[in-house]
mmCIF file of C-alpha atoms and ligand atoms in Angstrom:
data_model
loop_
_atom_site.group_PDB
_atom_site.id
_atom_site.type_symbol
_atom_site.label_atom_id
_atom_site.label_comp_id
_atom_site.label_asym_id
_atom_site.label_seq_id
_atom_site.Cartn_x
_atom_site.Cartn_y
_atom_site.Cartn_z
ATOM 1 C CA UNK E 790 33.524 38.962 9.281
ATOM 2 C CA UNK E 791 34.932 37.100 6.542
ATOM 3 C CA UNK E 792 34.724 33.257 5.454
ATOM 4 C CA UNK E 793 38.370 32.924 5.545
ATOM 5 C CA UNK E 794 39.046 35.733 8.214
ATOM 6 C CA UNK E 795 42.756 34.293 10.248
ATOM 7 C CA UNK E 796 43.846 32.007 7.311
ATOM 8 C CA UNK E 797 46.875 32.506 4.855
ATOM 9 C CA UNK E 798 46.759 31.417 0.936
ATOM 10 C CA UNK E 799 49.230 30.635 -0.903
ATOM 11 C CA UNK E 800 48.400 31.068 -4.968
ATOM 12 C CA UNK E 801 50.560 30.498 -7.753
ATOM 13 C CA UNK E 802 50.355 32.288 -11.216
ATOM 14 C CA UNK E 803 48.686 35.058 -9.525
ATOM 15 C CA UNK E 804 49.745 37.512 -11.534
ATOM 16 C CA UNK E 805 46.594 37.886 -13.474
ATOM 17 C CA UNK E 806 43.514 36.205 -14.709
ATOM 18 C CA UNK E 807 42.274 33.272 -12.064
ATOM 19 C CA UNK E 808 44.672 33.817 -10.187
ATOM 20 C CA UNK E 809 44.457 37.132 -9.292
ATOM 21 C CA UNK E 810 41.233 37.100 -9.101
ATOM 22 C CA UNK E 811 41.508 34.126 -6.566
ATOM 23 C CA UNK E 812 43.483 36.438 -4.301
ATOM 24 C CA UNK E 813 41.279 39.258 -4.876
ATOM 25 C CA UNK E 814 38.483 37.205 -3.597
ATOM 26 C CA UNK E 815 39.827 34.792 -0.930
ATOM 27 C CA UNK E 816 41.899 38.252 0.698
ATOM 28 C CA UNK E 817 38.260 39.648 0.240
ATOM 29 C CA UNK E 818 37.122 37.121 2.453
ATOM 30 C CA UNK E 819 40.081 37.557 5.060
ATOM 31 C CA UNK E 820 42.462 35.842 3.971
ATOM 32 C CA UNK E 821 46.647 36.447 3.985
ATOM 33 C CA UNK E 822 47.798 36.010 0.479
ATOM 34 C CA UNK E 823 50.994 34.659 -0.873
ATOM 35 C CA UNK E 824 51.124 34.982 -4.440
ATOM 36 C CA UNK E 825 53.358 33.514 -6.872
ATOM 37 C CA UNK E 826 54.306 33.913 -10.368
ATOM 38 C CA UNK E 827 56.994 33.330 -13.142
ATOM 39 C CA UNK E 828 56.905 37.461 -14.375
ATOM 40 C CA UNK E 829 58.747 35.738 -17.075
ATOM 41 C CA UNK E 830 58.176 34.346 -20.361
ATOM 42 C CA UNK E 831 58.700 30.790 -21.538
ATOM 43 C CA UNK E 832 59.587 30.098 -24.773
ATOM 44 C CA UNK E 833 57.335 27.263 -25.662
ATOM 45 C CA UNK E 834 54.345 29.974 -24.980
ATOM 46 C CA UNK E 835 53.379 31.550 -27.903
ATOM 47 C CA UNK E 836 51.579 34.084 -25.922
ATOM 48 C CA UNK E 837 53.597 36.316 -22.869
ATOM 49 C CA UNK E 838 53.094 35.479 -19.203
ATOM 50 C CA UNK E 839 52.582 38.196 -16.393
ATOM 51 C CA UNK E 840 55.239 40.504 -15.785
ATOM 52 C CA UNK E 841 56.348 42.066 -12.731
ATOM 53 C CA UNK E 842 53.581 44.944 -13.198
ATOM 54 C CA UNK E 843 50.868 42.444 -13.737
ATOM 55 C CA UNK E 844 51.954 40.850 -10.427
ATOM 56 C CA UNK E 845 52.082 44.614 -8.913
ATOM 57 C CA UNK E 846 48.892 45.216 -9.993
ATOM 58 C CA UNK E 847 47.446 42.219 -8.071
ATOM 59 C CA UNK E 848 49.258 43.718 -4.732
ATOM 60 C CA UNK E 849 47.507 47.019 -5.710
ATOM 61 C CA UNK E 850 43.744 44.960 -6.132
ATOM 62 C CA UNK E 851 44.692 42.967 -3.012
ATOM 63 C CA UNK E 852 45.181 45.693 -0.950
ATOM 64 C CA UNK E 853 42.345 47.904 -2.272
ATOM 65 C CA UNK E 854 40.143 45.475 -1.104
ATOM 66 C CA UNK E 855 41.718 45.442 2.378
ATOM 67 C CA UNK E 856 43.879 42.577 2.638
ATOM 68 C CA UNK E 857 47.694 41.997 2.830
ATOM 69 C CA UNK E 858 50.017 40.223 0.540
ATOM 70 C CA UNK E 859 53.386 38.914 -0.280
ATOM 71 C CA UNK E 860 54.305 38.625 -3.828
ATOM 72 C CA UNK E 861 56.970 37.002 -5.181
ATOM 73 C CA UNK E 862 58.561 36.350 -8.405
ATOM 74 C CA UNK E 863 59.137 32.170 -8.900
ATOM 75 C CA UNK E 864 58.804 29.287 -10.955
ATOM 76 C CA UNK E 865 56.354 26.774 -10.117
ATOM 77 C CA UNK E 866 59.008 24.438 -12.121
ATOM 78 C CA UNK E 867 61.660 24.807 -9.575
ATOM 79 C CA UNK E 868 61.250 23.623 -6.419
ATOM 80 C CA UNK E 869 63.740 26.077 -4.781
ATOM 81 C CA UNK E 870 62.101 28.873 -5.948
ATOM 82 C CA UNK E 871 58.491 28.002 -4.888
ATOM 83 C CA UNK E 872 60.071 26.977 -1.010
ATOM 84 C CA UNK E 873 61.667 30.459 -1.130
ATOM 85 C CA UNK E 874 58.492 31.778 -1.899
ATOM 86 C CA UNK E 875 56.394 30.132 0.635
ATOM 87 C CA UNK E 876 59.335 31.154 3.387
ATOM 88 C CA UNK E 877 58.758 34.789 2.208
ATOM 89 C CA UNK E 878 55.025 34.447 2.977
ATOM 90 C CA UNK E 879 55.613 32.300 6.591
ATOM 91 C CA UNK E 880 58.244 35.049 7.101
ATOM 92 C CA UNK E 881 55.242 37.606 7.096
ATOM 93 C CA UNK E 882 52.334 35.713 8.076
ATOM 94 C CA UNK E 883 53.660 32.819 10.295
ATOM 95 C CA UNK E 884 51.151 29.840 8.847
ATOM 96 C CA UNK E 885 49.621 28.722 5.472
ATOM 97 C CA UNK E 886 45.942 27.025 5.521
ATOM 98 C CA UNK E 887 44.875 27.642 2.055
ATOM 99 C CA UNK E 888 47.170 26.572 -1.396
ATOM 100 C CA UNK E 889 45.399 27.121 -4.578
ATOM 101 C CA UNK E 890 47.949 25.593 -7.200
ATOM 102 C CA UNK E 891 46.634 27.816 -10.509
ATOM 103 C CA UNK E 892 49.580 28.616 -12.534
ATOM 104 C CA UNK E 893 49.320 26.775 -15.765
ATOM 105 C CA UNK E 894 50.216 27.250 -19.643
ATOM 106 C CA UNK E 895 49.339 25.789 -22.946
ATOM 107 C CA UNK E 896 52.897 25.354 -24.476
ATOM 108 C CA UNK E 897 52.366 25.431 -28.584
ATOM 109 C CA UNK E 898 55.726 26.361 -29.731
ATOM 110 C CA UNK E 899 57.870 22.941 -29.912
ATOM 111 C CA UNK E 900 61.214 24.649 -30.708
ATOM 112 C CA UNK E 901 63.098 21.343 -30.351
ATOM 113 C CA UNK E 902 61.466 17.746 -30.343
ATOM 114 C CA UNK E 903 58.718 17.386 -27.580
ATOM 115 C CA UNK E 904 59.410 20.602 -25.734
ATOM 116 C CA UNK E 905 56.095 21.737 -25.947
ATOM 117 C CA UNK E 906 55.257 18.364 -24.078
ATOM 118 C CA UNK E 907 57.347 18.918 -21.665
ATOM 119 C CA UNK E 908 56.876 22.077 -20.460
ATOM 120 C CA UNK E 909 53.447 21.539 -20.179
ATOM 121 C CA UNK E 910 53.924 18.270 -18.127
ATOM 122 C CA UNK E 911 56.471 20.430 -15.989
ATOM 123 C CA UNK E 912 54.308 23.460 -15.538
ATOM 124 C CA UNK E 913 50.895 21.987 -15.323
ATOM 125 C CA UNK E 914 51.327 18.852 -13.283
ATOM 126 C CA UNK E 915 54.932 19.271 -11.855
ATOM 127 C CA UNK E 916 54.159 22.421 -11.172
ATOM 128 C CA UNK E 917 51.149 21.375 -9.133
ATOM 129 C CA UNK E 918 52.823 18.429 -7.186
ATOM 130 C CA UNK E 919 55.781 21.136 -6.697
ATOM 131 C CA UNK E 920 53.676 23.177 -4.909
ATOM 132 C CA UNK E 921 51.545 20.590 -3.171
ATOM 133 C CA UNK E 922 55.441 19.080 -1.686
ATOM 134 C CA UNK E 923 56.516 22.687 -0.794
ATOM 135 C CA UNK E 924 53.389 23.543 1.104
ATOM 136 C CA UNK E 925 52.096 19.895 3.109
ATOM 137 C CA UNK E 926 55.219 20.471 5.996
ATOM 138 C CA UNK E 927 52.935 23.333 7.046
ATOM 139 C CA UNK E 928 49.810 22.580 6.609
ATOM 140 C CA UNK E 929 47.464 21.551 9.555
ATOM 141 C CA UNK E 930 44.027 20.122 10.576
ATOM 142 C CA UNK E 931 41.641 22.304 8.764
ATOM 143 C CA UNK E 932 43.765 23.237 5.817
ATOM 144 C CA UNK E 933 42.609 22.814 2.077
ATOM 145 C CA UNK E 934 44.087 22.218 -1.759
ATOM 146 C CA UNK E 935 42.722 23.148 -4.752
ATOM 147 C CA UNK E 936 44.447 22.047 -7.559
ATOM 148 C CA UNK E 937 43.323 23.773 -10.966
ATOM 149 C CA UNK E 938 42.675 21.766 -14.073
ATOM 150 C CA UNK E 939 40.986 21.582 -17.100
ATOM 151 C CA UNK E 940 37.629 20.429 -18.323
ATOM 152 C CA UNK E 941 39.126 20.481 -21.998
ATOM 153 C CA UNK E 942 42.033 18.677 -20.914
ATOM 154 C CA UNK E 943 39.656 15.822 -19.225
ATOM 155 C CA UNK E 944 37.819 15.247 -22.610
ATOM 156 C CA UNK E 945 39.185 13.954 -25.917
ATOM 157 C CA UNK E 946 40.152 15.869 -29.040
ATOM 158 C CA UNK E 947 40.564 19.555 -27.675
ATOM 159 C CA UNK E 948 44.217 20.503 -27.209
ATOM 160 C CA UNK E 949 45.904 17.559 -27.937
ATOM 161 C CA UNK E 950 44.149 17.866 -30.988
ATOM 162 C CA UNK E 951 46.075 21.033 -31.365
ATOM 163 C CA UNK E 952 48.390 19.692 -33.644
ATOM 164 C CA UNK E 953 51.629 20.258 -30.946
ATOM 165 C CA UNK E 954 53.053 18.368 -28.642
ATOM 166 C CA UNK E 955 52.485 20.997 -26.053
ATOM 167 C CA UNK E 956 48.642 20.520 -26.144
ATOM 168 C CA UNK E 957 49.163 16.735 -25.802
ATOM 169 C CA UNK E 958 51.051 17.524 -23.141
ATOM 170 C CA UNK E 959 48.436 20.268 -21.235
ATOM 171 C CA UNK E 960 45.950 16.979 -21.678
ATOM 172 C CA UNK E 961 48.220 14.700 -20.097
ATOM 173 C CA UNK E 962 49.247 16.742 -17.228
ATOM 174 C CA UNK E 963 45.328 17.931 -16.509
ATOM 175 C CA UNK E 964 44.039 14.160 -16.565
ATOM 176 C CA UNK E 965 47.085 13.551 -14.409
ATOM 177 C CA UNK E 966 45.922 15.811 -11.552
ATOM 178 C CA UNK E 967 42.101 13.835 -11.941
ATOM 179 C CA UNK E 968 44.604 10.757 -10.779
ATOM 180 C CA UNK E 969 46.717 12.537 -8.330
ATOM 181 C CA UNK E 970 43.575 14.166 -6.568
ATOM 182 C CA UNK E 971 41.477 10.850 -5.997
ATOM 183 C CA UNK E 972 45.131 9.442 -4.864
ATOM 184 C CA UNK E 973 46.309 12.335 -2.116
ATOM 185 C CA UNK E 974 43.265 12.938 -1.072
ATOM 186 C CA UNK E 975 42.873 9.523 0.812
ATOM 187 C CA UNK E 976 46.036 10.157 2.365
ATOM 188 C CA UNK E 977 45.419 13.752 3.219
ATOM 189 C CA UNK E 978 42.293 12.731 5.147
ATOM 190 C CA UNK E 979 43.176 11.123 8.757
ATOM 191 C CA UNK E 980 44.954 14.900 9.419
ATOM 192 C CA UNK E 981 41.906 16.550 8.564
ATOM 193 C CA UNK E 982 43.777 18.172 5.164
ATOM 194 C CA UNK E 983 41.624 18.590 1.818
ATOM 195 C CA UNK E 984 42.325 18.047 -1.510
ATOM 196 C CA UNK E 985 39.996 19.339 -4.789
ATOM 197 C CA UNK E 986 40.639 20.223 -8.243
ATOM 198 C CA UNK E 987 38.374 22.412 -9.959
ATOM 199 C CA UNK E 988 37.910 21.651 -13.608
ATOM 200 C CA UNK E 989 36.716 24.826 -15.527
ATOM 201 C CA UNK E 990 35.726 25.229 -19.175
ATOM 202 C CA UNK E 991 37.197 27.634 -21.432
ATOM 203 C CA UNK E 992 37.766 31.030 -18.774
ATOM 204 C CA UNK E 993 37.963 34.589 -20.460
ATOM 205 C CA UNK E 994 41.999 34.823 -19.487
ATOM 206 C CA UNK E 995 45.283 35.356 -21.630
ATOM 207 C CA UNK E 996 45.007 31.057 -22.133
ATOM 208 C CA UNK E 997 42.369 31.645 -23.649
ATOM 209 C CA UNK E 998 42.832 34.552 -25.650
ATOM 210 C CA UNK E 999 45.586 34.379 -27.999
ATOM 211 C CA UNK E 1000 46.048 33.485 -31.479
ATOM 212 C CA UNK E 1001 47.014 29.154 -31.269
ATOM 213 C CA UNK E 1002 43.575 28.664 -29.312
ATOM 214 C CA UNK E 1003 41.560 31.366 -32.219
ATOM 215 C CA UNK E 1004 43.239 28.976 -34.461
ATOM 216 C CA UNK E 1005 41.991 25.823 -33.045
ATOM 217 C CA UNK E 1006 38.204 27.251 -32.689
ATOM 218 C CA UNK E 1007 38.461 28.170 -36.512
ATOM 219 C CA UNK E 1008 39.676 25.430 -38.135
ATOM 220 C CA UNK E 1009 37.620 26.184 -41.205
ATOM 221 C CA UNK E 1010 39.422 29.541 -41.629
ATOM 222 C CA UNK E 1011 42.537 28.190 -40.832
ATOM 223 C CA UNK E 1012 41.514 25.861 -44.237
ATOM 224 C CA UNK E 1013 41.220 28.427 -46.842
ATOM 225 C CA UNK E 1014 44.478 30.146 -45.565
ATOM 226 C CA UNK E 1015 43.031 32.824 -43.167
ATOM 227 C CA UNK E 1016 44.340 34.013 -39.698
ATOM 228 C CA UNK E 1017 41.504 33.540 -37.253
ATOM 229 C CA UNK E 1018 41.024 36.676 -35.226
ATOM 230 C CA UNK E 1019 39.431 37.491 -31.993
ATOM 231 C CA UNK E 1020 36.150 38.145 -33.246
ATOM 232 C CA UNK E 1021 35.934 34.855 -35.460
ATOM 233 C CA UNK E 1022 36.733 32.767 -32.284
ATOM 234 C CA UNK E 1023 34.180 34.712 -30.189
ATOM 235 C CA UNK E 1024 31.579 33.425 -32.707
ATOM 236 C CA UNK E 1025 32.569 30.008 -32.010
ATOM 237 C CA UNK E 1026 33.670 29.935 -28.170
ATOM 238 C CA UNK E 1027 29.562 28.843 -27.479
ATOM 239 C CA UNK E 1028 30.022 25.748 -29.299
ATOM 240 C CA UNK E 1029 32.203 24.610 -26.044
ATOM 241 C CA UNK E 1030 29.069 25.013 -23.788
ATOM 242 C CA UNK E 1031 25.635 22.995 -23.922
ATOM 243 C CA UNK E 1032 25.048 26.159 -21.352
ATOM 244 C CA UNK E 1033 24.629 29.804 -23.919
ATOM 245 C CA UNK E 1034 27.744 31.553 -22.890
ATOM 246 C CA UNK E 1035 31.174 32.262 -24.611
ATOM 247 C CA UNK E 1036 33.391 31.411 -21.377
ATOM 248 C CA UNK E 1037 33.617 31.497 -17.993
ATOM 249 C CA UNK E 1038 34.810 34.790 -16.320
ATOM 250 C CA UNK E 1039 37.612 34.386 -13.404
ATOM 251 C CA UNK E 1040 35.192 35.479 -11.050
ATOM 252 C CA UNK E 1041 33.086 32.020 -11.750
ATOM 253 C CA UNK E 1042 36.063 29.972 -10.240
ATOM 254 C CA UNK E 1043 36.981 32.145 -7.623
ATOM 255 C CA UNK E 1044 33.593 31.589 -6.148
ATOM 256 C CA UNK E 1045 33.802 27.744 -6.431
ATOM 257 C CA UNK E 1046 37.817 28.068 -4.818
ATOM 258 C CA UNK E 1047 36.216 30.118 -2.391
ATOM 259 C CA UNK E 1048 33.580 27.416 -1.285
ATOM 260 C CA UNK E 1049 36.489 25.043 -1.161
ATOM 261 C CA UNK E 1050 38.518 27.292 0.793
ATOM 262 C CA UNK E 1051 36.262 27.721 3.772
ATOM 263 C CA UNK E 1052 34.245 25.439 6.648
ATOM 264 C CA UNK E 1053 31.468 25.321 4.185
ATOM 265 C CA UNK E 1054 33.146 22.397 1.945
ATOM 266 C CA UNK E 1055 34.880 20.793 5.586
ATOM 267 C CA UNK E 1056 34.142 17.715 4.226
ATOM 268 C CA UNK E 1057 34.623 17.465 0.803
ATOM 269 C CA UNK E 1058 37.666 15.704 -0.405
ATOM 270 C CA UNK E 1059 39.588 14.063 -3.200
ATOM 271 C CA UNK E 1060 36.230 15.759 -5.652
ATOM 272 C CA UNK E 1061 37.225 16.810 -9.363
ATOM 273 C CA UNK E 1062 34.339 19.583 -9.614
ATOM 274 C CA UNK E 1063 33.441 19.943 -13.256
ATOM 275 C CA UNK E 1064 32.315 23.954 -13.677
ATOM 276 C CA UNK E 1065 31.390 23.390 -16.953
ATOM 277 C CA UNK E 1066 28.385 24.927 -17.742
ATOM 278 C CA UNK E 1067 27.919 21.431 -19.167
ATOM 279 C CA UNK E 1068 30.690 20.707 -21.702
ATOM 280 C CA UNK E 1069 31.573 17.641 -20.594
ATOM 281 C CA UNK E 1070 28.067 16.361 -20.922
ATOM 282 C CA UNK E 1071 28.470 17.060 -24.611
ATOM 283 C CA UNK E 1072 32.130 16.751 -25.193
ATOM 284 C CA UNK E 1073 33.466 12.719 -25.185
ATOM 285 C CA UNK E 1074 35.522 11.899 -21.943
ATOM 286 C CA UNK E 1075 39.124 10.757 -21.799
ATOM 287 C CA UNK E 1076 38.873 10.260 -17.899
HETATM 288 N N1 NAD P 980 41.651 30.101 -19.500
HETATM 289 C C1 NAD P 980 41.085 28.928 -19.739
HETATM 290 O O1 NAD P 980 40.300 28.774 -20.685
HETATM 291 C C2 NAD P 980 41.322 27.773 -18.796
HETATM 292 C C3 NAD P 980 40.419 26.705 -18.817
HETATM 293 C C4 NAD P 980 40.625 25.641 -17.940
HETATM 294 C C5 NAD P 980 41.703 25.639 -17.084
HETATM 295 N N2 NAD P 980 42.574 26.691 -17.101
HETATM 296 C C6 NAD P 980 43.682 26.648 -16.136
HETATM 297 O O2 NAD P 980 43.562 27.763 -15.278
HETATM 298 C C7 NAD P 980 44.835 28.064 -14.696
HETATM 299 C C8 NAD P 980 45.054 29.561 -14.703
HETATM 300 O O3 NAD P 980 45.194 30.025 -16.047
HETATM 301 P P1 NAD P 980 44.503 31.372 -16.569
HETATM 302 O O4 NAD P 980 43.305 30.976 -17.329
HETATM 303 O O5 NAD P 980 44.347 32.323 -15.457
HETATM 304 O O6 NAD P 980 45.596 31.867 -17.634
HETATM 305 P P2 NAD P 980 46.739 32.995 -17.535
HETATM 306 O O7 NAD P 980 47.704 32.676 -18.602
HETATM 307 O O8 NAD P 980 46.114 34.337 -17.518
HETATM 308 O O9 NAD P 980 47.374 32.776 -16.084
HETATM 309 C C9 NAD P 980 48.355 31.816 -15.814
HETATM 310 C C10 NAD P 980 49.361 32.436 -14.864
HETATM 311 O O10 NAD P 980 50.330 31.453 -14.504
HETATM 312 C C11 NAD P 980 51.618 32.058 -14.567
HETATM 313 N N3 NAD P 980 52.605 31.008 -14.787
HETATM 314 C C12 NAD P 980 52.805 30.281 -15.917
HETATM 315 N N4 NAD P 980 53.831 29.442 -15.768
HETATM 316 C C13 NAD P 980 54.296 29.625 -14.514
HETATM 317 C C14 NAD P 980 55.360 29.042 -13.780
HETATM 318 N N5 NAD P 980 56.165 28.109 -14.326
HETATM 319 N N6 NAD P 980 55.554 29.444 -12.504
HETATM 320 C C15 NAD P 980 54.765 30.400 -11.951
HETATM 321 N N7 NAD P 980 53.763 31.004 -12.612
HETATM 322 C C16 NAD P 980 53.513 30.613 -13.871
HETATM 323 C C17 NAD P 980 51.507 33.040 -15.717
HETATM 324 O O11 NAD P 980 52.512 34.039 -15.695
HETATM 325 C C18 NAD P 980 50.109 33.601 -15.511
HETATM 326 O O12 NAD P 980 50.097 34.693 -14.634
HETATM 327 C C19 NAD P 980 45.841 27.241 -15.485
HETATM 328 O O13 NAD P 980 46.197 26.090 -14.722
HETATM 329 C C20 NAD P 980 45.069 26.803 -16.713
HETATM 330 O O14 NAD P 980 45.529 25.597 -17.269
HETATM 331 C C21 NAD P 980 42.402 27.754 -17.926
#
């Protein structure tokens, strides 16, 4: 017996880091899974997104733990795509309780003006609401949404102090879902329909690891003309945390999206859940 055995969840950028491991988990638990992702890279990303293998290998992980799964390739950008998607998944398992909207970027390559900006408004809030619009037709009494966002984007000077207008842009869009969850929520409640965001520090995922956020943890390096690698931003990654760890692994959130999944949470609603590990009771707050 499962916590989520007879429900269907439908998870965008699943293919790889939270959200994979979100499917892993909540299919773990008994749950259908329709994941999403791009399996494509965007240009404003200086670092790749999944590709079509990545989002194989989280059919493969699904499976292995004994669940069942559609995947398809979309954009969370494009309405269309993300209906299609979701008709895919009712085509195969006829209902949809659970939508975890994950898929996210941090967009630090402004080719023209703004771009970064807006592709980080369009993936990380539109994105959400996208997938939020697509999914509510189907949803019924019992039926929860967990929006992911970002403790880093809810305080000040992280990435929009990144220096592009993509990072001012991942802020924006991550302070926007605070908003949009307190809003939806109330109207989400007389059907018996949950809304939650989860707001995780700094997670051990491609985000994460890639040169423009090394950069931003080594600013000092960056000053006498050095190219901040891995292991120089490791050292520093514990200066997020009041708590002594690095980062949060995937498999911290999944456990918290889990508990907002199932009956356990069956009244909580319209929360922003700081998991932290007590940043934002250092950091300063924007929200
Ligand atoms: N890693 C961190 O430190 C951290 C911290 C706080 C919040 N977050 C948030 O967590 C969420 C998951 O990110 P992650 O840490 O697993 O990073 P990740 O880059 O490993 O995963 C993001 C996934 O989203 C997919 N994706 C990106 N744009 C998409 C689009 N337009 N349509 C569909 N799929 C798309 C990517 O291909 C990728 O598989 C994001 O919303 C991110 O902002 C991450």
């Amino acid at each position: 017996m499962g916590k989520l055995d007879g429900k269907v969840a439908f998870i965008t950028g699943a293919g790889r880091g939270q959200g994979r491991s979100h499917a892993v988990k909540l299919a773990s638990e008994g749950a259908g899974i329709i994941a999403v992702d791009i399996c494509e890279d965007i240009p404003t990303v200086n670092y790749e997104m999944a590709s079509a293998e990545d989002l194989a290998q989280t059919v493969k992980e699904v499976e292995a733990v004994g669940g069942s799964i559609v995947a398809v390739k979309a954009d969370v950008r494009i309405k269309e795509q993300v209906r299609a998607a979701l008709d895919q998944g009712l085509a195969r398992f006829g209902q949809v309780d659970i939508v975890c909207a994950n898929a996210g970027i941090l967009p630090m390559n402004d080719r023209t003006l703004i771009e970064g900006f807006i592709d980080g408004m369009d993936v990380d809030f539109v994105g959400a609401h996208n997938t939020v619009a697509v999914v509510a037709p189907h949803l019924r009494s019992g039926a929860s949404i967990i929006i992911t966002g970002s403790c880093a984007g809810l305080m000040k000077n992280t990435t929009e102090a990144m220096g592009r207008t993509g990072g001012v842009g991942y802020s924006f869009a991550k302070r926007l879902i605070f908003q949009y969850v307190e809003t939806l929520a109330l109207q989400l409640a007389p059907h018996n329909i949950r809304l939650n965001a989860v707001h995780p520090t700094n997670v051990n995922t491609r985000l994460l690891q890639n040169d423009d956020i090394y950069r931003s943890f080594r600013p000092d390096l960056v000053a006498e003309g050095k190219t901040p690698t891995r292991e120089d931003a490791e050292a520093a990654f514990p200066g997020m945390q009041p708590m002594p760890i690095p980062y949060l692994e995937t498999s911290d959130v999944s456990a918290l999206v889990t508990f907002l999944a199932s009956e356990d949470s069956r009244y909580m609603t319209g929360q922003n859940l700081l998991l932290d590990a007590g940043s934002m009771l250092k950091g300063e707050r924007a929200i």
